[in-house]
């Protein structure tokens, strides 16, 4: 395994920790800044919006530049944002720190996915991307519980000091283990945008929105599902989230290997299994052991499609892989927002805490439909091109 991939995974770990650890520290942050929990929650939503913005515009600025130096500067931005958060004297400064840290999120994974794919042989590209994303999943399995424990026992600022340290380690790794690669061409936003004239790029991005939104829409409300429906005590929820995180990690590795074998077929199968899990989730919540099993499988198949989704965009956006990859990272966050919002609507409508899983199932079916349309469109185009090629061949008939 190239050491450069480990450095990219370390950066992904720090970024994932920055995004999710705040969920376990909202009470401490709200108390320290004398704001309500909902106001403290803006530290989460503003971060997500900044990720979507940065995934498009920061990546557009970075497109065509030296990938190693770009990643290094993005990590410096990440370090600065978390340092601001750790030192913030009030809520407003903390919010600014979250925005600064979030701006590097989409661009890091966008540029990093392209670089990771170039560090290995062509048949290992999806696996390489999955290794980089393994840092993100590891942040959920180990980083978030430890970061929450650290913040609750030594003050929430200690967590952000620790994240700043992770950023410094990632920066050293990138500078030491990633070789300098010249940009393929000068940055040209107009030229980069030509990638988005390909209908397959848009279909791939929409598959990301609905496929990832399916999983996250259900996961957003997993705590009340476990306590109010499945009957778990509140103390068991963190351990159940660790179980979910283990599923994410396993699914990420498994999905990367499956995508390397057959990209479109693996996505269709993984999304179909995800839909089946979501539609059966309500029944699984009737007992605790089936609920735990379903949660683990949700993590596995909810994240197994992620490497394939990212590689698919890279495949069809060869003219601007970094920009399209960054846009796809934004699409993940758009899917998060859509799934969580629709799930909240069903709960507010009185359909129960388990109702978001049905919303997720419908979103997964939408992703499957888009995947089938995309594959059919691609197949039809290939047949058309083959017919044109055959028609252009010279007549090989031998006259007698």
XYZ file of C-alpha atoms in Angstrom:
400
model
C 0.000 0.000 0.000
C 1.528 3.377 -0.999
C 2.318 5.494 2.045
C 0.694 8.405 0.235
C -2.662 6.622 0.638
C -2.081 6.414 4.393
C -1.413 10.169 4.464
C -4.653 10.799 2.544
C -6.540 8.510 4.946
C -5.110 10.478 7.889
C -6.452 13.677 6.361
C -9.817 11.999 5.843
C -9.812 10.856 9.462
C -9.262 14.399 10.727
C -11.911 15.851 8.428
C -14.456 13.194 9.417
C -13.704 13.822 13.068
C -14.220 17.570 12.613
C -17.589 17.033 10.950
C -19.137 14.515 13.338
C -17.546 14.930 16.784
C -19.444 18.179 17.403
C -22.652 16.115 17.637
C -21.500 14.650 20.945
C -20.236 17.980 22.293
C -23.181 20.295 21.593
C -24.303 20.482 25.261
C -20.802 21.474 26.411
C -20.370 24.036 23.620
C -23.855 25.506 24.229
C -23.181 25.861 27.957
C -19.761 27.440 27.428
C -21.063 30.028 24.962
C -24.406 30.505 26.760
C -26.533 29.609 23.739
C -29.349 27.099 23.288
C -28.824 23.613 21.904
C -30.631 24.495 18.613
C -28.362 27.523 18.150
C -25.334 25.359 18.878
C -26.715 22.993 16.248
C -25.968 25.608 13.609
C -22.336 24.599 14.043
C -23.388 21.354 12.344
C -25.661 22.686 9.606
C -23.410 25.614 8.673
C -20.511 23.186 8.390
C -22.516 21.009 5.958
C -23.483 24.021 3.823
C -19.866 25.175 3.761
C -18.795 21.696 2.632
C -21.249 21.886 -0.277
C -19.962 25.357 -1.217
C -16.310 24.419 -0.881
C -16.779 21.160 -2.766
C -17.686 23.152 -5.864
C -15.922 26.503 -5.711
C -12.737 25.657 -3.815
C -12.234 22.602 -6.022
C -12.810 24.775 -9.104
C -10.007 27.076 -7.964
C -7.757 24.094 -7.202
C -8.487 22.283 -10.478
C -5.469 21.974 -12.743
C -2.965 22.846 -10.016
C -0.262 20.659 -8.534
C -2.251 18.086 -6.492
C 0.355 17.663 -3.757
C 0.666 21.383 -3.012
C -3.116 21.774 -3.299
C -3.734 19.068 -0.700
C -1.072 20.571 1.556
C -2.701 24.007 1.447
C -6.133 22.466 2.040
C -4.821 20.733 5.174
C -3.317 24.038 6.308
C -6.818 25.534 5.924
C -8.196 22.614 7.936
C -5.619 23.153 10.698
C -6.389 26.888 10.801
C -10.141 26.280 11.105
C -9.787 23.859 14.007
C -7.234 26.106 15.696
C -9.732 28.972 15.498
C -12.376 26.693 17.031
C -10.069 25.625 19.862
C -9.194 29.245 20.694
C -12.607 30.809 19.987
C -13.638 33.316 22.701
C -17.293 33.332 21.651
C -19.879 31.561 19.512
C -19.367 33.756 16.435
C -15.656 33.032 16.247
C -16.396 29.328 16.732
C -18.807 29.495 13.801
C -16.117 31.129 11.651
C -13.688 28.378 12.596
C -16.209 25.732 11.518
C -16.696 27.458 8.161
C -12.951 27.726 7.531
C -12.418 24.036 8.355
C -15.373 22.969 6.196
C -14.180 24.772 3.079
C -11.377 22.245 2.633
C -13.647 19.195 3.080
C -15.066 18.731 -0.411
C -11.934 19.860 -2.224
C -9.710 17.542 -0.153
C -11.762 14.475 -1.007
C -12.260 15.685 -4.574
C -8.576 16.252 -5.329
C -7.527 13.407 -3.025
C -9.750 10.869 -4.804
C -8.122 11.701 -8.135
C -4.644 11.493 -6.618
C -5.425 8.239 -4.789
C -6.644 6.661 -8.032
C -3.395 7.695 -9.747
C -1.205 6.136 -7.036
C -2.191 2.582 -7.994
C -2.717 0.373 -11.026
C -5.898 1.052 -13.066
C -7.662 -2.085 -11.806
C -7.183 -0.925 -8.176
C -8.538 2.621 -8.481
C -11.787 2.080 -6.552
C -9.936 0.202 -3.808
C -7.485 3.113 -3.507
C -10.331 5.595 -3.158
C -11.934 3.352 -0.525
C -8.688 3.420 1.492
C -8.767 7.218 1.524
C -12.418 7.144 2.602
C -11.464 4.570 5.250
C -10.088 7.519 7.202
C -13.564 9.023 7.215
C -15.208 5.799 8.365
C -12.532 5.205 11.013
C -13.329 8.654 12.374
C -16.865 7.421 13.026
C -15.772 4.098 14.533
C -12.989 5.320 16.822
C -12.484 9.057 16.541
C -15.945 10.348 17.424
C -16.389 8.220 20.610
C -12.856 9.082 21.769
C -13.240 12.759 20.826
C -16.521 12.951 22.712
C -14.960 11.280 25.756
C -12.009 13.683 25.597
C -14.271 16.728 25.334
C -16.591 15.634 28.127
C -13.719 14.971 30.542
C -11.178 17.652 29.635
C -13.333 20.319 28.014
C -14.597 20.471 24.433
C -11.626 22.624 23.374
C -9.274 19.704 24.065
C -11.005 17.774 21.288
C -10.301 20.510 18.759
C -6.691 20.719 19.912
C -6.440 16.975 19.262
C -8.002 17.391 15.790
C -5.494 20.161 15.043
C -2.748 17.673 15.918
C -4.227 15.114 13.512
C -4.146 17.784 10.804
C -0.462 18.446 11.430
C 0.301 14.704 11.169
C -1.625 14.516 7.873
C 0.245 17.544 6.520
C 3.622 15.984 7.336
C 2.522 12.727 5.680
C 1.374 14.474 2.512
C 4.603 16.451 2.220
C 6.769 13.396 2.933
C 5.054 10.552 1.098
C 3.200 12.016 -1.870
C 5.332 12.688 -4.929
C 5.020 16.007 -6.698
C 2.891 15.616 -9.804
C 2.652 18.413 -12.353
C -0.805 19.630 -13.227
C -2.227 18.135 -16.373
C -3.042 21.580 -17.714
C -3.497 25.137 -16.424
C -6.664 25.761 -14.469
C -9.444 26.823 -16.813
C -12.895 26.900 -15.274
C -14.618 27.096 -18.648
C -12.754 24.016 -19.808
C -13.446 22.199 -16.545
C -17.170 22.890 -16.855
C -17.314 21.061 -20.200
C -17.301 17.831 -18.188
C -20.824 18.682 -17.070
C -22.153 18.490 -20.620
C -21.961 14.714 -20.254
C -25.334 13.366 -19.152
C -23.587 10.443 -17.421
C -21.846 12.849 -15.048
C -25.195 14.315 -13.959
C -26.798 10.895 -13.634
C -23.870 9.738 -11.502
C -24.174 12.808 -9.258
C -27.930 12.223 -8.841
C -27.264 8.583 -7.965
C -24.969 9.869 -5.223
C -27.605 12.306 -3.919
C -30.391 9.741 -3.656
C -28.247 6.692 -2.830
C -26.396 8.333 0.055
C -29.473 10.302 1.132
C -31.264 6.964 1.549
C -28.826 5.774 4.193
C -28.313 9.088 5.961
C -32.023 9.932 6.074
C -32.592 6.850 8.194
C -29.406 7.147 10.234
C -30.141 10.731 11.292
C -32.975 9.487 13.516
C -31.399 6.220 14.630
C -31.165 7.244 18.313
C -34.949 7.629 18.860
C -35.526 4.510 16.763
C -33.286 2.501 19.073
C -34.609 3.936 22.350
C -38.273 4.618 21.579
C -38.992 1.722 19.205
C -36.436 -1.037 19.831
C -36.291 -0.405 23.588
C -32.560 0.122 24.015
C -31.456 2.185 27.036
C -29.862 5.539 26.186
C -26.514 4.295 27.512
C -26.460 1.665 24.764
C -26.745 4.169 21.907
C -23.005 5.057 21.707
C -22.115 1.377 21.478
C -24.714 0.859 18.783
C -23.165 3.745 16.864
C -19.782 2.046 17.148
C -21.423 -1.070 15.647
C -22.761 1.088 12.815
C -19.294 2.566 12.327
C -17.759 -0.905 12.058
C -20.321 -1.594 9.332
C -19.284 1.593 7.523
C -15.643 0.555 7.620
C -16.345 -2.953 6.334
C -18.711 -1.693 3.646
C -16.187 0.864 2.421
C -13.490 -1.768 1.838
C -15.915 -4.328 0.403
C -17.553 -1.759 -1.883
C -14.215 -0.574 -3.263
C -13.249 -4.104 -4.272
C -16.677 -4.794 -5.772
C -16.526 -1.596 -7.840
C -13.126 -2.595 -9.231
C -14.647 -5.846 -10.513
C -17.798 -4.424 -12.127
C -18.706 -0.827 -11.366
C -22.304 -0.497 -12.588
C -23.383 -4.023 -11.637
C -21.982 -3.623 -8.125
C -23.820 -0.318 -7.644
C -27.126 -1.825 -8.777
C -26.724 -4.775 -6.401
C -25.553 -2.705 -3.429
C -28.336 -0.139 -3.807
C -30.919 -2.921 -4.162
C -29.747 -4.591 -0.954
C -29.748 -1.184 0.793
C -33.375 -0.625 -0.275
C -34.343 -4.071 1.059
C -32.656 -3.342 4.416
C -34.417 0.007 4.759
C -37.856 -1.367 3.904
C -37.418 -4.193 6.430
C -35.964 -1.966 9.146
C -39.294 -1.355 10.882
C -39.801 -5.087 11.338
C -36.204 -5.437 12.550
C -36.838 -2.910 15.331
C -39.266 -5.327 17.012
C -36.383 -7.083 18.805
C -33.043 -5.706 19.952
C -30.825 -8.315 18.299
C -32.510 -7.885 14.899
C -32.314 -4.107 15.308
C -28.565 -4.356 15.986
C -28.109 -6.627 12.963
C -30.076 -4.285 10.712
C -28.072 -1.290 11.931
C -24.792 -3.046 11.152
C -26.026 -4.013 7.671
C -27.232 -0.445 7.089
C -23.682 0.722 7.730
C -22.199 -1.937 5.442
C -24.439 -1.433 2.419
C -25.074 2.263 3.016
C -21.372 3.036 2.581
C -20.356 0.194 0.254
C -21.656 2.150 -2.736
C -19.614 5.276 -1.905
C -16.317 4.295 -3.618
C -18.218 3.226 -6.732
C -20.211 6.462 -6.791
C -17.010 8.486 -6.618
C -15.163 6.412 -9.230
C -18.151 6.610 -11.601
C -18.013 10.394 -11.597
C -14.255 10.310 -12.167
C -14.736 7.923 -15.084
C -17.211 10.108 -16.944
C -15.576 13.450 -16.117
C -12.098 12.873 -17.506
C -11.924 16.510 -18.656
C -12.240 17.765 -15.067
C -11.924 14.862 -12.621
C -11.040 16.975 -9.575
C -13.902 19.445 -10.062
C -16.464 16.723 -10.779
C -15.198 14.724 -7.814
C -15.548 17.781 -5.569
C -19.073 18.376 -6.858
C -19.873 14.766 -6.050
C -18.648 15.290 -2.473
C -21.118 18.190 -2.323
C -23.761 15.796 -3.643
C -23.188 13.532 -0.632
C -23.989 16.467 1.643
C -27.037 17.429 -0.430
C -28.230 13.837 -0.049
C -27.677 14.100 3.708
C -29.829 17.216 3.865
C -32.620 15.794 1.683
C -32.797 12.481 3.558
C -32.754 14.104 6.994
C -35.351 16.707 6.009
C -37.798 14.222 4.488
C -37.358 11.872 7.433
C -38.135 14.716 9.816
C -41.296 15.525 7.871
C -42.625 11.983 8.293
C -41.954 12.042 12.046
C -43.648 15.437 12.392
C -46.615 14.041 10.454
C -47.076 11.441 13.199
C -45.874 8.414 11.223
C -43.487 7.314 13.959
C -39.764 7.330 14.590
C -39.225 4.399 12.217
C -40.834 6.191 9.262
C -37.549 7.700 7.968
C -36.442 4.192 7.008
C -39.326 4.026 4.522
C -38.283 7.400 3.158
C -34.764 6.018 2.816
C -36.073 2.973 0.993
C -37.902 5.187 -1.513
C -34.759 7.281 -2.042
C -32.779 4.081 -2.638
C -35.326 2.943 -5.232
C -34.930 6.328 -6.940
C -31.157 5.803 -7.031
C -31.631 2.294 -8.446
C -33.923 3.676 -11.166
C -31.385 6.343 -12.083
C -28.623 3.734 -12.132
C -30.664 1.526 -14.478
C -31.421 4.498 -16.761
C -27.747 5.454 -16.774
C -26.602 1.923 -17.623
C -29.216 1.588 -20.368
C -28.271 4.964 -21.871
C -24.609 3.966 -21.818
C -25.335 0.595 -23.404
C -27.446 2.181 -26.156
C -24.691 4.669 -26.923
C -22.101 1.892 -27.094
C -24.284 -0.092 -29.505
C -24.742 3.029 -31.654
C -20.991 3.674 -31.749
C -20.302 0.032 -32.634
C -22.777 0.167 -35.517
C -21.160 3.340 -36.812
C -17.731 1.703 -36.561
C -18.923 -1.358 -38.431
C -20.507 0.816 -41.122
C -17.241 2.687 -41.568
C -15.217 -0.506 -42.172
C -14.233 -1.190 -45.795
C -16.048 -3.956 -47.631
C -14.070 -7.164 -46.990
C -16.091 -9.334 -49.435
C -13.818 -11.364 -51.753
C -14.966 -11.426 -55.354
C -14.767 -14.792 -57.125
